[in-house]
Amino acid sequence: MRNTRALAVAGAAVAALGLSAPAAVAWDTPSNITALPSVIARGGQLTITVDGCRNGGTATSNAFSPTQLSPVGGGGKGNEGGRGGMGSGTARGTATIHNDARPGSYDITVDCNGRRVTKSQAFTVIGGVRGGIGGSSTTGATPTDMAIGGGLVAAAVVGGGVFWMRRRAERNI
């Protein structure tokens, strides 16, 4: 019975050590790049979070200017297993999407701790909506649009007038 308990304790210790060793190494390698919201309009603000970037770094993309990533949290043991580093091993920054960014998917490249990681298709830019001038139109109504709209209104007025005249004529009979 004593051998079984000793073997169980030794197995648990080896398992705990085996599971914690890769985590300790992973905090020095940038990974898990997250962009929120994942779908954003031009001119919007995008929050970028990176694990394994405890000293901060820089995020770049074709859709926004280079953005500084700052360490999240401060001091303490955090996720660093008592090594007393800068923070939790996570860095975060906020980027503003260019107003002239084309709709589509964009990559994010992160530089931190002397390493570079790219997440492809990290977020999607959509065309902005300009309310009041035709939904997702980017330039407003064209003369052709105005002519079509005017023609439809004129047809509705003529059709309403014909309907009213027929109803009036039916009452006289």
mmCIF file of N, CA, C and O in Angstrom, residues 50-105:
data_model
loop_
_atom_site.group_PDB
_atom_site.id
_atom_site.type_symbol
_atom_site.label_atom_id
_atom_site.label_comp_id
_atom_site.label_asym_id
_atom_site.label_seq_id
_atom_site.Cartn_x
_atom_site.Cartn_y
_atom_site.Cartn_z
ATOM 1 N N VAL A 50 -1.846 39.972 -27.424
ATOM 2 C CA VAL A 50 -0.858 38.953 -27.774
ATOM 3 C C VAL A 50 -0.355 38.285 -26.501
ATOM 4 O O VAL A 50 0.071 38.969 -25.570
ATOM 5 N N ASP A 51 -0.396 36.970 -26.463
ATOM 6 C CA ASP A 51 0.183 36.219 -25.352
ATOM 7 C C ASP A 51 1.668 36.018 -25.610
ATOM 8 O O ASP A 51 2.104 35.925 -26.756
ATOM 9 N N GLY A 52 2.443 35.915 -24.548
ATOM 10 C CA GLY A 52 3.876 35.669 -24.673
ATOM 11 C C GLY A 52 4.671 36.883 -25.077
ATOM 12 O O GLY A 52 5.758 36.769 -25.646
ATOM 13 N N CYS A 53 4.171 38.048 -24.774
ATOM 14 C CA CYS A 53 4.827 39.294 -25.159
ATOM 15 C C CYS A 53 4.891 40.186 -23.925
ATOM 16 O O CYS A 53 4.333 41.272 -23.904
ATOM 17 N N ARG A 54 5.569 39.699 -22.877
ATOM 18 C CA ARG A 54 5.477 40.366 -21.571
ATOM 19 C C ARG A 54 6.195 41.699 -21.493
ATOM 20 O O ARG A 54 5.941 42.483 -20.597
ATOM 21 N N ASN A 55 7.091 42.018 -22.411
ATOM 22 C CA ASN A 55 7.772 43.316 -22.396
ATOM 23 C C ASN A 55 7.156 44.309 -23.370
ATOM 24 O O ASN A 55 7.681 45.396 -23.562
ATOM 25 N N GLY A 56 6.055 43.929 -24.020
ATOM 26 C CA GLY A 56 5.440 44.806 -25.009
ATOM 27 C C GLY A 56 6.073 44.607 -26.366
ATOM 28 O O GLY A 56 6.993 43.810 -26.534
ATOM 29 N N GLY A 57 5.570 45.312 -27.359
ATOM 30 C CA GLY A 57 6.095 45.176 -28.708
ATOM 31 C C GLY A 57 5.351 46.089 -29.657
ATOM 32 O O GLY A 57 4.771 47.093 -29.255
ATOM 33 N N THR A 58 5.332 45.705 -30.939
ATOM 34 C CA THR A 58 4.698 46.500 -31.980
ATOM 35 C C THR A 58 3.857 45.602 -32.877
ATOM 36 O O THR A 58 4.305 44.526 -33.263
ATOM 37 N N ALA A 59 2.652 46.062 -33.196
ATOM 38 C CA ALA A 59 1.776 45.358 -34.135
ATOM 39 C C ALA A 59 1.662 46.192 -35.402
ATOM 40 O O ALA A 59 1.506 47.411 -35.335
ATOM 41 N N THR A 60 1.760 45.532 -36.560
ATOM 42 C CA THR A 60 1.647 46.233 -37.840
ATOM 43 C C THR A 60 0.672 45.494 -38.750
ATOM 44 O O THR A 60 0.472 44.294 -38.629
ATOM 45 N N SER A 61 0.079 46.269 -39.667
ATOM 46 C CA SER A 61 -0.831 45.732 -40.668
ATOM 47 C C SER A 61 -0.965 46.771 -41.773
ATOM 48 O O SER A 61 -0.637 47.944 -41.569
ATOM 49 N N ASN A 62 -1.454 46.354 -42.918
ATOM 50 C CA ASN A 62 -1.698 47.304 -44.000
ATOM 51 C C ASN A 62 -2.912 48.184 -43.716
ATOM 52 O O ASN A 62 -3.090 49.215 -44.352
ATOM 53 N N ALA A 63 -3.750 47.787 -42.753
ATOM 54 C CA ALA A 63 -4.982 48.525 -42.476
ATOM 55 C C ALA A 63 -4.810 49.596 -41.404
ATOM 56 O O ALA A 63 -5.687 50.434 -41.233
ATOM 57 N N PHE A 64 -3.698 49.587 -40.646
ATOM 58 C CA PHE A 64 -3.492 50.594 -39.605
ATOM 59 C C PHE A 64 -2.009 50.905 -39.461
ATOM 60 O O PHE A 64 -1.157 50.162 -39.938
ATOM 61 N N SER A 65 -1.712 52.027 -38.813
ATOM 62 C CA SER A 65 -0.322 52.435 -38.571
ATOM 63 C C SER A 65 0.285 51.533 -37.506
ATOM 64 O O SER A 65 -0.438 50.948 -36.695
ATOM 65 N N PRO A 66 1.625 51.419 -37.469
ATOM 66 C CA PRO A 66 2.249 50.604 -36.414
ATOM 67 C C PRO A 66 1.750 51.028 -35.034
ATOM 68 O O PRO A 66 1.663 52.209 -34.719
ATOM 69 N N THR A 67 1.393 50.043 -34.225
ATOM 70 C CA THR A 67 0.769 50.275 -32.929
ATOM 71 C C THR A 67 1.604 49.643 -31.828
ATOM 72 O O THR A 67 2.008 48.491 -31.930
ATOM 73 N N GLN A 68 1.852 50.428 -30.769
ATOM 74 C CA GLN A 68 2.603 49.924 -29.616
ATOM 75 C C GLN A 68 1.725 48.999 -28.777
ATOM 76 O O GLN A 68 0.577 49.309 -28.506
ATOM 77 N N LEU A 69 2.306 47.878 -28.366
ATOM 78 C CA LEU A 69 1.642 46.946 -27.458
ATOM 79 C C LEU A 69 2.277 47.101 -26.086
ATOM 80 O O LEU A 69 3.496 47.061 -25.963
ATOM 81 N N SER A 70 1.459 47.298 -25.070
ATOM 82 C CA SER A 70 1.954 47.487 -23.704
ATOM 83 C C SER A 70 1.646 46.254 -22.874
ATOM 84 O O SER A 70 0.601 45.621 -23.046
ATOM 85 N N PRO A 71 2.538 45.905 -21.921
ATOM 86 C CA PRO A 71 2.283 44.762 -21.051
ATOM 87 C C PRO A 71 1.000 44.966 -20.241
ATOM 88 O O PRO A 71 0.702 46.069 -19.807
ATOM 89 N N VAL A 72 0.252 43.896 -20.078
ATOM 90 C CA VAL A 72 -0.986 43.926 -19.301
ATOM 91 C C VAL A 72 -0.675 43.461 -17.893
ATOM 92 O O VAL A 72 0.066 42.505 -17.692
ATOM 93 N N GLY A 73 -1.259 44.113 -16.896
ATOM 94 C CA GLY A 73 -0.997 43.725 -15.501
ATOM 95 C C GLY A 73 0.345 44.283 -15.075
ATOM 96 O O GLY A 73 1.050 44.940 -15.819
ATOM 97 N N GLY A 74 0.700 43.993 -13.862
ATOM 98 C CA GLY A 74 1.988 44.495 -13.407
ATOM 99 C C GLY A 74 2.520 43.661 -12.280
ATOM 100 O O GLY A 74 1.775 43.120 -11.476
ATOM 101 N N GLY A 75 3.818 43.498 -12.259
ATOM 102 C CA GLY A 75 4.506 42.808 -11.171
ATOM 103 C C GLY A 75 3.826 41.534 -10.758
ATOM 104 O O GLY A 75 3.032 40.966 -11.458
ATOM 105 N N GLY A 76 4.119 41.075 -9.597
ATOM 106 C CA GLY A 76 3.473 39.881 -9.070
ATOM 107 C C GLY A 76 3.898 38.647 -9.801
ATOM 108 O O GLY A 76 4.722 38.671 -10.696
ATOM 109 N N LYS A 77 3.305 37.557 -9.419
ATOM 110 C CA LYS A 77 3.703 36.286 -10.007
ATOM 111 C C LYS A 77 2.935 35.998 -11.271
ATOM 112 O O LYS A 77 3.462 35.433 -12.196
ATOM 113 N N GLY A 78 1.665 36.352 -11.331
ATOM 114 C CA GLY A 78 0.876 36.178 -12.545
ATOM 115 C C GLY A 78 1.034 34.797 -13.131
ATOM 116 O O GLY A 78 1.028 33.796 -12.438
ATOM 117 N N ASN A 79 1.229 34.743 -14.435
ATOM 118 C CA ASN A 79 1.380 33.481 -15.141
ATOM 119 C C ASN A 79 2.838 33.074 -15.276
ATOM 120 O O ASN A 79 3.159 32.175 -16.029
ATOM 121 N N GLU A 80 3.718 33.752 -14.602
ATOM 122 C CA GLU A 80 5.125 33.497 -14.807
ATOM 123 C C GLU A 80 5.711 32.540 -13.783
ATOM 124 O O GLU A 80 6.923 32.396 -13.686
ATOM 125 N N GLY A 81 4.876 31.914 -12.991
ATOM 126 C CA GLY A 81 5.343 30.878 -12.088
ATOM 127 C C GLY A 81 6.342 31.367 -11.063
ATOM 128 O O GLY A 81 7.288 30.664 -10.741
ATOM 129 N N GLY A 82 6.173 32.575 -10.550
ATOM 130 C CA GLY A 82 7.049 33.062 -9.490
ATOM 131 C C GLY A 82 8.371 33.602 -9.995
ATOM 132 O O GLY A 82 9.284 33.829 -9.214
ATOM 133 N N ARG A 83 8.524 33.812 -11.302
ATOM 134 C CA ARG A 83 9.800 34.334 -11.800
ATOM 135 C C ARG A 83 9.912 35.833 -11.578
ATOM 136 O O ARG A 83 10.954 36.418 -11.818
ATOM 137 N N GLY A 84 8.787 36.492 -11.184
ATOM 138 C CA GLY A 84 8.830 37.919 -10.858
ATOM 139 C C GLY A 84 9.091 38.806 -12.044
ATOM 140 O O GLY A 84 9.816 39.777 -11.951
ATOM 141 N N GLY A 85 8.513 38.504 -13.207
ATOM 142 C CA GLY A 85 8.736 39.299 -14.406
ATOM 143 C C GLY A 85 7.872 40.535 -14.439
ATOM 144 O O GLY A 85 7.317 40.970 -13.449
ATOM 145 N N MET A 86 7.721 41.109 -15.629
ATOM 146 C CA MET A 86 7.024 42.368 -15.811
ATOM 147 C C MET A 86 5.519 42.271 -15.619
ATOM 148 O O MET A 86 4.895 43.198 -15.167
ATOM 149 N N GLY A 87 4.883 41.196 -16.020
ATOM 150 C CA GLY A 87 3.432 41.135 -15.934
ATOM 151 C C GLY A 87 2.943 39.733 -16.178
ATOM 152 O O GLY A 87 3.603 38.768 -15.848
ATOM 153 N N SER A 88 1.779 39.639 -16.781
ATOM 154 C CA SER A 88 1.160 38.336 -16.969
ATOM 155 C C SER A 88 1.653 37.633 -18.222
ATOM 156 O O SER A 88 1.247 36.521 -18.485
ATOM 157 N N GLY A 89 2.503 38.266 -19.015
ATOM 158 C CA GLY A 89 2.968 37.656 -20.260
ATOM 159 C C GLY A 89 2.099 38.039 -21.440
ATOM 160 O O GLY A 89 2.274 37.532 -22.526
ATOM 161 N N THR A 90 1.160 38.949 -21.234
ATOM 162 C CA THR A 90 0.247 39.382 -22.288
ATOM 163 C C THR A 90 0.455 40.867 -22.554
ATOM 164 O O THR A 90 0.674 41.634 -21.631
ATOM 165 N N ALA A 91 0.394 41.243 -23.837
ATOM 166 C CA ALA A 91 0.499 42.652 -24.217
ATOM 167 C C ALA A 91 -0.738 43.028 -25.018
ATOM 168 O O ALA A 91 -1.327 42.191 -25.701
ATOM 169 N N ARG A 92 -1.115 44.312 -24.923
ATOM 170 C CA ARG A 92 -2.338 44.778 -25.585
ATOM 171 C C ARG A 92 -2.116 46.183 -26.133
ATOM 172 O O ARG A 92 -1.400 46.982 -25.553
ATOM 173 N N GLY A 93 -2.777 46.466 -27.251
ATOM 174 C CA GLY A 93 -2.735 47.798 -27.841
ATOM 175 C C GLY A 93 -4.003 48.063 -28.635
ATOM 176 O O GLY A 93 -4.746 47.141 -28.963
ATOM 177 N N THR A 94 -4.236 49.340 -28.945
ATOM 178 C CA THR A 94 -5.419 49.729 -29.708
ATOM 179 C C THR A 94 -4.973 50.421 -30.986
ATOM 180 O O THR A 94 -4.212 51.381 -30.938
ATOM 181 N N ALA A 95 -5.463 49.920 -32.117
ATOM 182 C CA ALA A 95 -5.129 50.484 -33.422
ATOM 183 C C ALA A 95 -6.378 51.088 -34.044
ATOM 184 O O ALA A 95 -7.484 50.575 -33.857
ATOM 185 N N THR A 96 -6.203 52.182 -34.783
ATOM 186 C CA THR A 96 -7.308 52.808 -35.504
ATOM 187 C C THR A 96 -7.176 52.463 -36.982
ATOM 188 O O THR A 96 -6.138 52.713 -37.600
ATOM 189 N N ILE A 97 -8.230 51.877 -37.527
ATOM 190 C CA ILE A 97 -8.231 51.465 -38.931
ATOM 191 C C ILE A 97 -8.244 52.715 -39.815
ATOM 192 O O ILE A 97 -8.988 53.660 -39.557
ATOM 193 N N HIS A 98 -7.412 52.704 -40.873
ATOM 194 C CA HIS A 98 -7.364 53.832 -41.808
ATOM 195 C C HIS A 98 -8.739 54.047 -42.438
ATOM 196 O O HIS A 98 -9.442 53.092 -42.753
ATOM 197 N N ASN A 99 -9.099 55.315 -42.645
ATOM 198 C CA ASN A 99 -10.377 55.640 -43.281
ATOM 199 C C ASN A 99 -10.427 55.204 -44.743
ATOM 200 O O ASN A 99 -11.502 55.022 -45.301
ATOM 201 N N ASP A 100 -9.258 55.036 -45.371
ATOM 202 C CA ASP A 100 -9.229 54.628 -46.770
ATOM 203 C C ASP A 100 -8.874 53.154 -46.944
ATOM 204 O O ASP A 100 -8.547 52.715 -48.044
ATOM 205 N N ALA A 101 -8.950 52.358 -45.864
ATOM 206 C CA ALA A 101 -8.650 50.921 -45.953
ATOM 207 C C ALA A 101 -9.700 50.245 -46.836
ATOM 208 O O ALA A 101 -10.892 50.526 -46.731
ATOM 209 N N ARG A 102 -9.235 49.364 -47.705
ATOM 210 C CA ARG A 102 -10.158 48.647 -48.580
ATOM 211 C C ARG A 102 -10.838 47.526 -47.813
ATOM 212 O O ARG A 102 -10.209 46.884 -46.972
ATOM 213 N N PRO A 103 -12.096 47.263 -48.091
ATOM 214 C CA PRO A 103 -12.770 46.138 -47.444
ATOM 215 C C PRO A 103 -12.061 44.820 -47.778
ATOM 216 O O PRO A 103 -11.596 44.627 -48.897
ATOM 217 N N GLY A 104 -11.979 43.940 -46.787
ATOM 218 C CA GLY A 104 -11.337 42.641 -46.979
ATOM 219 C C GLY A 104 -10.624 42.178 -45.713
ATOM 220 O O GLY A 104 -10.651 42.859 -44.684
ATOM 221 N N SER A 105 -9.993 41.018 -45.797
ATOM 222 C CA SER A 105 -9.275 40.445 -44.657
ATOM 223 C C SER A 105 -7.849 40.978 -44.609
ATOM 224 O O SER A 105 -7.218 41.172 -45.639
#
